[in-house]
């Protein structure tokens, strides 16, 4: 919304590493059925609220990812630090591509605060590069650098520093600093755990170009219950509200409402996720106020280390269909 | 020329003109108006407001019926395809799981006897009586 990734035109769909959430070690885990909820973890002291980008993730994870065409992902674990994956994507609406993704990340983590940096790189068959590097400068300070190119041209170069206190998180991001064109985008995030279950915070985006300058302030709040999470972002750029509810071990439900003043559009979505571990299957479904419905079925072919994904998205208003088929091996 | 005028039926005295009941003129009158037009003419006896109200009601109900039909077509299509995409895969999978479990149960029954139907069922045999020395 007001974040840099939104400004750069990327949302969750354009996230370079489509299938998994990028930094599972850094973002606190979702309220789970078995583990105690995160706001009660520290015996009376308020826990760290996590990063600003992760505020809506518990709701967004319930929604199905739009898949299109045929996609095959082969994951190989070379050692406890190295993982490589090859992605072949044949698509009807965009040119087909092969992607190579490599990760240097300590997988058998002794704790969240590991010393080794996390380096993630992804290269396209057309030459586009995506690189993330995450460094722990100290126990509480983390630094991140992101580079994205489109073939030979740099689209995004972004540097972020985050400080995690006992019950607050502060982060400063500088995106696309360009000395020659005198343009920069600065984003500051702050989140504070106010009481058990309540997190308040804000985001300030300041962008400056040669001829223009502007700032957008967005306030954020998140309230969590034993098995639900409600989040609200409101500011001049629009509002984004989401509600996540875990009905039982198998069913999770999410409702999302987005309004943007830039595009003058509001969207309401309802999504659900159903897990049947006995049948080795996860199904995610979604209904939209733009008359878009979609469902994605993930079935793990149990003796083989492979997962089959089948999904369909239908736009009833425009009578359009997107069907996708995917196989994840390894 | 005057002879032709004399010969036409309208020119002569009234007695030579065909009477009102003659079939020719009546046929001409009947051919000019169909039966529907005659029935429509009957409605002219109602007052104007009633006629206009009836006309509006009739055309309105035709429009509503058309809209209802097209709406129900669209709703049925949207409902069926949405059900197919959102609900049907889960139903298939749960049914398959149930059938598999039933099959396993049946197999276990056949293999181990009728008492071992459920998983974790009783061993089936009564414990041996205590031996008294």
PDB file of N, CA and C in Angstrom, chain A residues 272 274 276 278-279 281 283-287 293-297 299 312-314 316 319 321, chain B residues 74 77-94 96-97 100-101:
ATOM      1  N   UNK A 272     -10.665 -18.935   1.952  1.00  0.00           N
ATOM      2  CA  UNK A 272     -10.636 -19.981   2.963  1.00  0.00           C
ATOM      3  C   UNK A 272      -9.606 -21.022   2.591  1.00  0.00           C
ATOM      4  N   UNK A 274      -8.524 -25.057   3.472  1.00  0.00           N
ATOM      5  CA  UNK A 274      -8.939 -26.298   4.124  1.00  0.00           C
ATOM      6  C   UNK A 274      -7.810 -27.303   4.005  1.00  0.00           C
ATOM      7  N   UNK A 276      -6.453 -31.150   4.771  1.00  0.00           N
ATOM      8  CA  UNK A 276      -6.808 -32.510   5.163  1.00  0.00           C
ATOM      9  C   UNK A 276      -5.516 -33.316   5.149  1.00  0.00           C
ATOM     10  N   UNK A 278      -4.847 -36.174   6.254  1.00  0.00           N
ATOM     11  CA  UNK A 278      -5.009 -37.600   5.958  1.00  0.00           C
ATOM     12  C   UNK A 278      -5.119 -37.816   4.465  1.00  0.00           C
ATOM     13  N   UNK A 279      -5.712 -36.859   3.778  1.00  0.00           N
ATOM     14  CA  UNK A 279      -5.816 -36.969   2.328  1.00  0.00           C
ATOM     15  C   UNK A 279      -4.661 -36.258   1.642  1.00  0.00           C
ATOM     16  N   UNK A 281      -3.851 -33.137   1.403  1.00  0.00           N
ATOM     17  CA  UNK A 281      -4.298 -32.117   0.478  1.00  0.00           C
ATOM     18  C   UNK A 281      -4.535 -30.808   1.215  1.00  0.00           C
ATOM     19  N   UNK A 283      -6.558 -27.138   0.245  1.00  0.00           N
ATOM     20  CA  UNK A 283      -7.349 -26.450  -0.769  1.00  0.00           C
ATOM     21  C   UNK A 283      -7.568 -25.011  -0.337  1.00  0.00           C
ATOM     22  N   UNK A 284      -7.307 -24.079  -1.249  1.00  0.00           N
ATOM     23  CA  UNK A 284      -7.522 -22.674  -0.937  1.00  0.00           C
ATOM     24  C   UNK A 284      -8.518 -22.119  -1.934  1.00  0.00           C
ATOM     25  N   UNK A 285      -9.520 -21.410  -1.458  1.00  0.00           N
ATOM     26  CA  UNK A 285     -10.520 -20.861  -2.346  1.00  0.00           C
ATOM     27  C   UNK A 285     -10.718 -19.386  -2.061  1.00  0.00           C
ATOM     28  N   UNK A 286     -11.228 -18.667  -3.041  1.00  0.00           N
ATOM     29  CA  UNK A 286     -11.318 -17.224  -2.909  1.00  0.00           C
ATOM     30  C   UNK A 286     -12.499 -16.702  -3.710  1.00  0.00           C
ATOM     31  N   UNK A 287     -13.235 -15.753  -3.140  1.00  0.00           N
ATOM     32  CA  UNK A 287     -14.306 -15.077  -3.862  1.00  0.00           C
ATOM     33  C   UNK A 287     -14.073 -13.588  -3.710  1.00  0.00           C
ATOM     34  N   UNK A 293     -13.508 -15.596  -8.924  1.00  0.00           N
ATOM     35  CA  UNK A 293     -13.439 -16.698  -7.976  1.00  0.00           C
ATOM     36  C   UNK A 293     -12.277 -17.576  -8.375  1.00  0.00           C
ATOM     37  N   UNK A 294     -11.675 -18.190  -7.391  1.00  0.00           N
ATOM     38  CA  UNK A 294     -10.534 -19.028  -7.711  1.00  0.00           C
ATOM     39  C   UNK A 294     -10.344 -20.101  -6.668  1.00  0.00           C
ATOM     40  N   UNK A 295      -9.783 -21.186  -7.116  1.00  0.00           N
ATOM     41  CA  UNK A 295      -9.489 -22.262  -6.186  1.00  0.00           C
ATOM     42  C   UNK A 295      -8.211 -22.946  -6.604  1.00  0.00           C
ATOM     43  N   UNK A 296      -7.401 -23.305  -5.638  1.00  0.00           N
ATOM     44  CA  UNK A 296      -6.145 -24.004  -5.914  1.00  0.00           C
ATOM     45  C   UNK A 296      -6.076 -25.206  -5.004  1.00  0.00           C
ATOM     46  N   UNK A 297      -5.823 -26.355  -5.599  1.00  0.00           N
ATOM     47  CA  UNK A 297      -5.727 -27.593  -4.831  1.00  0.00           C
ATOM     48  C   UNK A 297      -4.285 -28.063  -4.846  1.00  0.00           C
ATOM     49  N   UNK A 299      -1.913 -31.108  -3.745  1.00  0.00           N
ATOM     50  CA  UNK A 299      -1.991 -32.486  -3.272  1.00  0.00           C
ATOM     51  C   UNK A 299      -0.584 -33.049  -3.243  1.00  0.00           C
ATOM     52  N   UNK A 312      -7.667 -22.877 -10.734  1.00  0.00           N
ATOM     53  CA  UNK A 312      -8.445 -22.205 -11.760  1.00  0.00           C
ATOM     54  C   UNK A 312      -8.967 -20.899 -11.196  1.00  0.00           C
ATOM     55  N   UNK A 313      -8.877 -19.865 -12.002  1.00  0.00           N
ATOM     56  CA  UNK A 313      -9.406 -18.558 -11.623  1.00  0.00           C
ATOM     57  C   UNK A 313     -10.366 -18.116 -12.699  1.00  0.00           C
ATOM     58  N   UNK A 314     -11.581 -17.764 -12.313  1.00  0.00           N
ATOM     59  CA  UNK A 314     -12.597 -17.375 -13.283  1.00  0.00           C
ATOM     60  C   UNK A 314     -13.034 -15.958 -12.971  1.00  0.00           C
ATOM     61  N   UNK A 316     -16.005 -13.790 -13.676  1.00  0.00           N
ATOM     62  CA  UNK A 316     -17.338 -13.952 -14.254  1.00  0.00           C
ATOM     63  C   UNK A 316     -17.777 -12.735 -15.029  1.00  0.00           C
ATOM     64  N   UNK A 319     -15.850 -12.948 -18.190  1.00  0.00           N
ATOM     65  CA  UNK A 319     -15.921 -14.302 -18.727  1.00  0.00           C
ATOM     66  C   UNK A 319     -14.545 -14.785 -19.169  1.00  0.00           C
ATOM     67  N   UNK A 321     -10.923 -17.028 -18.072  1.00  0.00           N
ATOM     68  CA  UNK A 321     -10.503 -18.154 -17.254  1.00  0.00           C
ATOM     69  C   UNK A 321      -8.991 -18.272 -17.276  1.00  0.00           C
TER      70      UNK A 321
ATOM     71  N   UNK B  74     -28.167 -16.442 -15.790  1.00  0.00           N
ATOM     72  CA  UNK B  74     -26.811 -16.044 -15.387  1.00  0.00           C
ATOM     73  C   UNK B  74     -26.494 -16.576 -14.000  1.00  0.00           C
ATOM     74  N   UNK B  77     -25.669 -20.246 -14.042  1.00  0.00           N
ATOM     75  CA  UNK B  77     -24.341 -20.522 -14.600  1.00  0.00           C
ATOM     76  C   UNK B  77     -23.236 -20.165 -13.607  1.00  0.00           C
ATOM     77  N   UNK B  78     -23.365 -18.952 -13.026  1.00  0.00           N
ATOM     78  CA  UNK B  78     -22.325 -18.514 -12.092  1.00  0.00           C
ATOM     79  C   UNK B  78     -22.286 -19.444 -10.892  1.00  0.00           C
ATOM     80  N   UNK B  79     -23.478 -19.816 -10.404  1.00  0.00           N
ATOM     81  CA  UNK B  79     -23.515 -20.685  -9.243  1.00  0.00           C
ATOM     82  C   UNK B  79     -22.896 -22.040  -9.528  1.00  0.00           C
ATOM     83  N   UNK B  80     -23.221 -22.604 -10.692  1.00  0.00           N
ATOM     84  CA  UNK B  80     -22.688 -23.926 -10.985  1.00  0.00           C
ATOM     85  C   UNK B  80     -21.177 -23.905 -11.168  1.00  0.00           C
ATOM     86  N   UNK B  81     -20.667 -22.935 -11.908  1.00  0.00           N
ATOM     87  CA  UNK B  81     -19.213 -22.920 -12.116  1.00  0.00           C
ATOM     88  C   UNK B  81     -18.474 -22.588 -10.831  1.00  0.00           C
ATOM     89  N   UNK B  82     -19.026 -21.708 -10.028  1.00  0.00           N
ATOM     90  CA  UNK B  82     -18.354 -21.395  -8.766  1.00  0.00           C
ATOM     91  C   UNK B  82     -18.340 -22.604  -7.843  1.00  0.00           C
ATOM     92  N   UNK B  83     -19.445 -23.332  -7.818  1.00  0.00           N
ATOM     93  CA  UNK B  83     -19.482 -24.541  -7.004  1.00  0.00           C
ATOM     94  C   UNK B  83     -18.463 -25.556  -7.497  1.00  0.00           C
ATOM     95  N   UNK B  84     -18.349 -25.666  -8.819  1.00  0.00           N
ATOM     96  CA  UNK B  84     -17.396 -26.593  -9.403  1.00  0.00           C
ATOM     97  C   UNK B  84     -15.976 -26.266  -8.982  1.00  0.00           C
ATOM     98  N   UNK B  85     -15.656 -24.971  -8.972  1.00  0.00           N
ATOM     99  CA  UNK B  85     -14.276 -24.594  -8.701  1.00  0.00           C
ATOM    100  C   UNK B  85     -13.996 -24.541  -7.217  1.00  0.00           C
ATOM    101  N   UNK B  86     -14.941 -24.082  -6.419  1.00  0.00           N
ATOM    102  CA  UNK B  86     -14.639 -23.845  -5.022  1.00  0.00           C
ATOM    103  C   UNK B  86     -14.908 -25.050  -4.136  1.00  0.00           C
ATOM    104  N   UNK B  87     -15.890 -25.840  -4.459  1.00  0.00           N
ATOM    105  CA  UNK B  87     -16.315 -26.860  -3.503  1.00  0.00           C
ATOM    106  C   UNK B  87     -16.003 -28.260  -3.994  1.00  0.00           C
ATOM    107  N   UNK B  88     -16.100 -28.473  -5.301  1.00  0.00           N
ATOM    108  CA  UNK B  88     -16.027 -29.839  -5.800  1.00  0.00           C
ATOM    109  C   UNK B  88     -14.718 -30.568  -5.523  1.00  0.00           C
ATOM    110  N   UNK B  89     -13.553 -29.933  -5.664  1.00  0.00           N
ATOM    111  CA  UNK B  89     -12.327 -30.685  -5.365  1.00  0.00           C
ATOM    112  C   UNK B  89     -12.288 -31.218  -3.940  1.00  0.00           C
ATOM    113  N   UNK B  90     -12.718 -30.384  -2.992  1.00  0.00           N
ATOM    114  CA  UNK B  90     -12.683 -30.834  -1.594  1.00  0.00           C
ATOM    115  C   UNK B  90     -13.638 -32.005  -1.410  1.00  0.00           C
ATOM    116  N   UNK B  91     -14.810 -31.918  -2.062  1.00  0.00           N
ATOM    117  CA  UNK B  91     -15.787 -33.003  -1.909  1.00  0.00           C
ATOM    118  C   UNK B  91     -15.221 -34.297  -2.470  1.00  0.00           C
ATOM    119  N   UNK B  92     -14.584 -34.186  -3.664  1.00  0.00           N
ATOM    120  CA  UNK B  92     -13.986 -35.383  -4.252  1.00  0.00           C
ATOM    121  C   UNK B  92     -12.968 -36.006  -3.312  1.00  0.00           C
ATOM    122  N   UNK B  93     -12.106 -35.155  -2.773  1.00  0.00           N
ATOM    123  CA  UNK B  93     -11.037 -35.695  -1.938  1.00  0.00           C
ATOM    124  C   UNK B  93     -11.576 -36.323  -0.669  1.00  0.00           C
ATOM    125  N   UNK B  94     -12.545 -35.689  -0.032  1.00  0.00           N
ATOM    126  CA  UNK B  94     -13.057 -36.274   1.209  1.00  0.00           C
ATOM    127  C   UNK B  94     -13.804 -37.578   0.922  1.00  0.00           C
ATOM    128  N   UNK B  96     -13.133 -39.642  -1.501  1.00  0.00           N
ATOM    129  CA  UNK B  96     -12.118 -40.646  -1.784  1.00  0.00           C
ATOM    130  C   UNK B  96     -11.487 -41.147  -0.499  1.00  0.00           C
ATOM    131  N   UNK B  97     -11.242 -40.204   0.412  1.00  0.00           N
ATOM    132  CA  UNK B  97     -10.639 -40.601   1.682  1.00  0.00           C
ATOM    133  C   UNK B  97     -11.569 -41.544   2.441  1.00  0.00           C
ATOM    134  N   UNK B 100     -11.580 -44.946   0.849  1.00  0.00           N
ATOM    135  CA  UNK B 100     -10.342 -45.672   1.158  1.00  0.00           C
ATOM    136  C   UNK B 100     -10.371 -46.227   2.560  1.00  0.00           C
ATOM    137  N   UNK B 101     -10.834 -45.394   3.498  1.00  0.00           N
ATOM    138  CA  UNK B 101     -10.885 -45.861   4.880  1.00  0.00           C
ATOM    139  C   UNK B 101     -11.857 -47.018   5.029  1.00  0.00           C
TER     140      UNK B 101
END
